[in-house]
Short mmCIF file of C-alpha atoms and ligand atoms in Angstrom, two decimals:
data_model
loop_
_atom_site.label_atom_id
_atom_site.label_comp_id
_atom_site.label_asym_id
_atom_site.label_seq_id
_atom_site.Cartn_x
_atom_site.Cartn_y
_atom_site.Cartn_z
CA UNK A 1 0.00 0.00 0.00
CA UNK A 2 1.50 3.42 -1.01
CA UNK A 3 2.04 5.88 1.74
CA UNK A 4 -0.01 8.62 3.09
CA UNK A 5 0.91 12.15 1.27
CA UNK A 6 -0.59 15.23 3.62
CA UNK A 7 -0.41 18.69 2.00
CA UNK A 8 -0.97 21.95 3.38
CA UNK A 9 -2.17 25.10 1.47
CA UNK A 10 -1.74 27.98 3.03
CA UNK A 11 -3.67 30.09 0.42
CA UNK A 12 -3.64 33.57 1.26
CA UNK A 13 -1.95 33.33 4.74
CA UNK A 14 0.97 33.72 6.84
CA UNK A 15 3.22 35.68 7.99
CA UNK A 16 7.47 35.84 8.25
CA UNK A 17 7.25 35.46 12.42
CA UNK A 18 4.40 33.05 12.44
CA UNK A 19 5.70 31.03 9.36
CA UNK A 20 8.70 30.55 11.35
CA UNK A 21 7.05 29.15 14.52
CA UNK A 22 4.38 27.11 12.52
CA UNK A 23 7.18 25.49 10.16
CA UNK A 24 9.23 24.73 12.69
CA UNK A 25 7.13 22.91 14.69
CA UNK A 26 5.39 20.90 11.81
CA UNK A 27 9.38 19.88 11.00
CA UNK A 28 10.22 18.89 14.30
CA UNK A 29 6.52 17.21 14.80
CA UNK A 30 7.26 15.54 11.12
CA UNK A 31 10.66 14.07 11.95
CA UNK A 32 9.47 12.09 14.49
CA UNK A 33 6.88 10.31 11.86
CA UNK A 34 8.16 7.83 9.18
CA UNK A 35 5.02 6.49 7.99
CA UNK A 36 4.42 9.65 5.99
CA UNK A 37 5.18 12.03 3.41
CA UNK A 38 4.26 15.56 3.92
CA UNK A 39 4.79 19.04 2.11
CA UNK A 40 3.45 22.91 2.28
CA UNK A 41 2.04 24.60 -0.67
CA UNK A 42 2.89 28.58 0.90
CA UNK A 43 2.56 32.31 -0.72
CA UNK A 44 5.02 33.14 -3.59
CA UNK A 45 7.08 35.68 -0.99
CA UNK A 46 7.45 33.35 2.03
CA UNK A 47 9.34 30.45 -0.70
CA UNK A 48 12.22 31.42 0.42
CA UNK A 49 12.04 31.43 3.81
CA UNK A 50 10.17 28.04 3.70
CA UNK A 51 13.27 26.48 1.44
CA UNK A 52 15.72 27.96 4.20
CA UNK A 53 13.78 26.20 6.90
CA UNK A 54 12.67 23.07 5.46
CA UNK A 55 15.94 21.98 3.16
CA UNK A 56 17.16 19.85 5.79
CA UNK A 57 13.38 18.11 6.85
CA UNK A 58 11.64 15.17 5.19
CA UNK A 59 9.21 18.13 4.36
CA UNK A 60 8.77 19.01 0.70
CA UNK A 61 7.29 22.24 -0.57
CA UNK A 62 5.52 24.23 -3.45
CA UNK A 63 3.42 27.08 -4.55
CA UNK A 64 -0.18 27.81 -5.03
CA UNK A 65 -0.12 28.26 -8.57
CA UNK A 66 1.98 29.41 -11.54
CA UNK A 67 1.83 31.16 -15.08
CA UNK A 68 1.20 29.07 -17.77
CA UNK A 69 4.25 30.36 -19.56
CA UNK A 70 7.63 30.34 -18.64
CA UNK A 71 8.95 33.85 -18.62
CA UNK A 72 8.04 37.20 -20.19
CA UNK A 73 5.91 40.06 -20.45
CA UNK A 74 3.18 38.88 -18.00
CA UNK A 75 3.45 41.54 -15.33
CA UNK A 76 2.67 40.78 -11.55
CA UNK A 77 2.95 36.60 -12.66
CA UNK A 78 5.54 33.80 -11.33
CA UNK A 79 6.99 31.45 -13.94
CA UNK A 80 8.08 27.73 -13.00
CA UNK A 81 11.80 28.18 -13.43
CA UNK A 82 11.23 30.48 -10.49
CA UNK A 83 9.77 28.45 -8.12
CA UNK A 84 12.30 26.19 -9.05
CA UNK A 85 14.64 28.27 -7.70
CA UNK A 86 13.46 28.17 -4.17
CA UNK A 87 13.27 24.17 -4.48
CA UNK A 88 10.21 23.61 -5.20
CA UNK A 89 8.73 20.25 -5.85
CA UNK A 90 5.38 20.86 -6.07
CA UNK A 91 2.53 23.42 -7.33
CA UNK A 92 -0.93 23.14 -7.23
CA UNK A 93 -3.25 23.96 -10.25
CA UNK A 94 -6.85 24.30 -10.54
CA UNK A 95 -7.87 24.75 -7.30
CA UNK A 96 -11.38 25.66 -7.03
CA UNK A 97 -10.71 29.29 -6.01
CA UNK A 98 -8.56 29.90 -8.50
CA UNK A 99 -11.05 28.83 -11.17
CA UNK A 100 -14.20 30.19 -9.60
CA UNK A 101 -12.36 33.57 -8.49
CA UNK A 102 -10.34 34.11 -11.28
CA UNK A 103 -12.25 32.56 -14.01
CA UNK A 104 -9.60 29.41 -14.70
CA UNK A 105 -10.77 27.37 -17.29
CA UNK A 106 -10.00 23.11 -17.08
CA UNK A 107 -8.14 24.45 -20.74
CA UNK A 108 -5.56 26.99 -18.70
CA UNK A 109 -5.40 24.37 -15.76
CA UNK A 110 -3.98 21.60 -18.14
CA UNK A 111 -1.60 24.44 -19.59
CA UNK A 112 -0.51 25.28 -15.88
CA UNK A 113 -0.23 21.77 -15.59
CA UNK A 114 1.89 21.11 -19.08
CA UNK A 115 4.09 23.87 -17.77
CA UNK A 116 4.88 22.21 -13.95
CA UNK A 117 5.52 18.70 -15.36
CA UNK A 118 7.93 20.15 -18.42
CA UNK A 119 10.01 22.11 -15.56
CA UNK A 120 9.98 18.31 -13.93
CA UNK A 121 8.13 19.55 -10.80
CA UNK A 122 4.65 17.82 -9.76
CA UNK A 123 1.30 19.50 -10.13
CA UNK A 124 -0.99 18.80 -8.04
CA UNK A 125 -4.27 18.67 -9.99
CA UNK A 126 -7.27 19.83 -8.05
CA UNK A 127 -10.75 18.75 -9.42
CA UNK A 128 -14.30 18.94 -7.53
CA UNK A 129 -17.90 19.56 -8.42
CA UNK A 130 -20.22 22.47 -6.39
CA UNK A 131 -22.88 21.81 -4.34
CA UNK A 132 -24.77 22.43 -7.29
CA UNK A 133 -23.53 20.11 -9.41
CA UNK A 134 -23.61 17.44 -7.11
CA UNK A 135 -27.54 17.60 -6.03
CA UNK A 136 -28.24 17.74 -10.25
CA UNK A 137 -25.92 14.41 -10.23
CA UNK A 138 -23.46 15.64 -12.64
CA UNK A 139 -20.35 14.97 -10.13
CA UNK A 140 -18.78 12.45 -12.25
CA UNK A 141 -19.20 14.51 -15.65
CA UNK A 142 -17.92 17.48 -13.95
CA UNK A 143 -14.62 15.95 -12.59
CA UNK A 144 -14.25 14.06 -15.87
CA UNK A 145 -14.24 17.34 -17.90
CA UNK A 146 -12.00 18.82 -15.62
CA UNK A 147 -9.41 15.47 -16.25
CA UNK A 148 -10.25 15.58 -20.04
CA UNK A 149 -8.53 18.85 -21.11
CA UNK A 150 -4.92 17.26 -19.18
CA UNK A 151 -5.49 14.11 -20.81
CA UNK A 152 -5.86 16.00 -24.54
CA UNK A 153 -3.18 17.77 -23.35
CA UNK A 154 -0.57 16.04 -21.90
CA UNK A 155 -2.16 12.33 -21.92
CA UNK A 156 -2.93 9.88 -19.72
CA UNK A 157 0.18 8.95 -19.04
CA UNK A 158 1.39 12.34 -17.71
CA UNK A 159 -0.70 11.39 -14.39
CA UNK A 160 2.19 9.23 -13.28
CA UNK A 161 4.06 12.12 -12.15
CA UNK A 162 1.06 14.09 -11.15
CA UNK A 163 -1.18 14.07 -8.27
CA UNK A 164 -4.75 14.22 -8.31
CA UNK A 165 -6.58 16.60 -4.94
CA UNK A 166 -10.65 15.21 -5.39
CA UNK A 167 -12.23 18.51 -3.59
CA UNK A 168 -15.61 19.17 -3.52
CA UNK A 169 -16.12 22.63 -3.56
CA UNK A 170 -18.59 22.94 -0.82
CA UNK A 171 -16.70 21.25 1.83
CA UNK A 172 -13.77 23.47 1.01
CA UNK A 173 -13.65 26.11 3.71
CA UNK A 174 -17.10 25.88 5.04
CA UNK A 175 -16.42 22.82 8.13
CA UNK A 176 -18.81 20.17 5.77
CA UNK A 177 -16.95 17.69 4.78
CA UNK A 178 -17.93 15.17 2.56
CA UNK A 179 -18.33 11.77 4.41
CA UNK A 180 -15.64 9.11 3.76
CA UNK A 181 -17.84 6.89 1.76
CA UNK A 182 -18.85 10.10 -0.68
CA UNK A 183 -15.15 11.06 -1.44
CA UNK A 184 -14.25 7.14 -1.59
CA UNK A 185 -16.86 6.79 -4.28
CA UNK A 186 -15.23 9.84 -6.51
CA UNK A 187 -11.84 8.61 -5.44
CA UNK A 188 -12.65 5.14 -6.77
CA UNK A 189 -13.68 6.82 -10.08
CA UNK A 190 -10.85 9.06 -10.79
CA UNK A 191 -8.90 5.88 -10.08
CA UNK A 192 -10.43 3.92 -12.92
CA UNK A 193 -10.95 6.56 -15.10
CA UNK A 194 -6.96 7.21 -15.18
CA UNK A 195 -5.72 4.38 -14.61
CA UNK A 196 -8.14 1.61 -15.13
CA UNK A 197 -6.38 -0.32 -17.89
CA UNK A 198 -3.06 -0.58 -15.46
CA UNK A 199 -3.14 -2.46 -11.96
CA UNK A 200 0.34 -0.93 -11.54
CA UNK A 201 -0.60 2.76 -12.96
CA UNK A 202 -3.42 2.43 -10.66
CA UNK A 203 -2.02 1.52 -7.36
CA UNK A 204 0.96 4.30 -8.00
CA UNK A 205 -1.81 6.89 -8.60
CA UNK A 206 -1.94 9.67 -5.63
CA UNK A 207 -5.62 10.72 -5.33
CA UNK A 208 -6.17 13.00 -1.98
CA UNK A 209 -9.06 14.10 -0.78
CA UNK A 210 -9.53 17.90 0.34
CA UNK A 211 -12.45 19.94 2.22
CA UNK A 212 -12.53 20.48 5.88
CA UNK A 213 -10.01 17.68 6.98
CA UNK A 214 -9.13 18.36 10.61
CA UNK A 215 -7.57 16.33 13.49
CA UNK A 216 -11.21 14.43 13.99
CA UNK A 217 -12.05 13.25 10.53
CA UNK A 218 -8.98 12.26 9.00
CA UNK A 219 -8.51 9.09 9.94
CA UNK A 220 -11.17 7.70 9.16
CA UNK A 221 -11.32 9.30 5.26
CA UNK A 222 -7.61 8.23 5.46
CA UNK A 223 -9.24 4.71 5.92
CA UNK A 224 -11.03 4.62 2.52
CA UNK A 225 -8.71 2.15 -0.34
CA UNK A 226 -8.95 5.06 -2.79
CA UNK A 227 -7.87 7.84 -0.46
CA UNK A 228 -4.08 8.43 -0.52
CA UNK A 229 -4.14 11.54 1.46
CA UNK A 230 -5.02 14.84 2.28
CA UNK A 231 -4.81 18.53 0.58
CA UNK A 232 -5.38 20.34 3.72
CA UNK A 233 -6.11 24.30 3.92
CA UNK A 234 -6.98 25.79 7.27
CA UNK A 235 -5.73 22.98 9.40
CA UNK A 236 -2.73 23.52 7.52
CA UNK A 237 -2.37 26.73 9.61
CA UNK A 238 -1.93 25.10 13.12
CA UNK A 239 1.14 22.65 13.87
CA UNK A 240 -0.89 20.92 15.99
CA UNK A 241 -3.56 20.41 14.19
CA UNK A 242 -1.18 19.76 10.96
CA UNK A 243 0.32 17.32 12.90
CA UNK A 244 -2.40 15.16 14.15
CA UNK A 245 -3.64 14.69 10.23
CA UNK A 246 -0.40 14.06 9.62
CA UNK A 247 0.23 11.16 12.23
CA UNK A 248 -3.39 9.77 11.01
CA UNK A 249 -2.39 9.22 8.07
CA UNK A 250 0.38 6.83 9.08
CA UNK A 251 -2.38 4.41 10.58
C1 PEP B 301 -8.11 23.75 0.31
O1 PEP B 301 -8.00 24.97 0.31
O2 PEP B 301 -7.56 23.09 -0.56
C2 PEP B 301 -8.90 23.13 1.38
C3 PEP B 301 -9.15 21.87 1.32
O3 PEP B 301 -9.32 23.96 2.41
P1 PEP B 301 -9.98 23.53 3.81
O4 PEP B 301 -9.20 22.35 4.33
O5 PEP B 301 -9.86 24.73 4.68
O6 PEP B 301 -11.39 23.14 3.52
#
């Protein structure tokens, strides 16, 4: 069975003081755990800090998002090359408020995503339907839309250095989370659809679930087969808290 992967995205938070302190003790808390694999997803500005604090750690870390391009005239944007300068290993694309908030279509996702996996980092692909979408029963053609434009993209293949983050957008933020058996069912889905024709591609495949994890209900979404671990955003902001989903997930 592949090991638990916890991430934390920060979004919009932090803080150089209180980055210190929280990183830190999520290192410390971290090294004593070798069941897991963990890493932060933090602000473009505090990269640098988190590289000088983390080189040393099992910890990995990444960014929020990136420009689909690699360099240029795209002012106020962050190319990959950059964030692999502060050792980056992973950046998250698609997430929900990046697609409802800034109108990201599944079509700029996969080139986001075309552009992490050609600098050799590993995007973390975040898919999801709204509440909406869900009660009219169109979960499963939502999230395989959102996989379709990487696959006509990049191809199938490219999710075997990718991660997949199933996150239904109304348990993201809002304390509802969706019960293990309702993310297991998506999770079991993405699963097949990628990787269905490969026992091995399949098993390898990283499919976390994210929306209101916290210390209580991780381990037991941590217990579902198709759940590999968690994209975690506010609990990402206390170590303790951090740290408790972490050590569930090496149960
Ligand atoms: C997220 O931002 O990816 C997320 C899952 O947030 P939260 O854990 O706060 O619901």
């Amino acid at each position: 069975m592949q090991r638990k992967f916890i991430v934390g995205n920060w979004k919009m938070n932090g803080a150089l003081t209180k980055n210190e302190a929280l990183l830190k003790e999520v290192a410390n808390g971290v090294a004593q755990m070798s069941g897991v694999d963990c890493a932060v997803c933090v602000p473009f500005p505090y990269l640098a800090q988190t590289q000088s604090l983390l080189h040393d750690t099992p910890i990995k870390w990444g960014a929020q998002n990136v420009h689909q391009a690699n360099k240029g005239a795209y002012t106020g944007e962050v190319g990959v090359s950059m964030l692999r300068d502060f050792g980056c290993d992973y950046v998250i694309v698609g997430h929900s408020e990046r697609r409802s908030l800034y109108g990201e279509s599944s079509q700029l996702v996969a080139e986001k995503f075309a552009a992490v996996q050609k600098a050799e980092l590993s995007p973390i692909l975040c898919v999801g339907e709204t509440l909406e979408q869900r009660e009219a029963g169109t979960t499963e053609a939502v999230v395989t839309e959102q996989l379709a434009e990487v696959i006509k993209l990049r191809g199938i293949q490219s999710f075997r250095t990718a991660v997949i983050a199933y996150e239904p957008v109304w348990a993201i933020g809002t304390g509802k989370t969706a019960s293990p058996e309702q993310a297991q069912e998506v999770h079991a889905f993405i699963r097949k659809r990628i990787a269905g024709f490969d026992e091995e591609f399949g098993q390898a495949l990283c499919i976390l679930y994210g929306g209101s994890v916290n210390a209580s209900n991780a381990a037991e979404l941590f217990a579902m087969p198709d759940i590999n671990g968690g994209l975690i955003g506010g609990a990402s902001l206390v170590a303790e808290d951090f740290l408790a989903i972490c050590n569930a997930g090496q149960k």
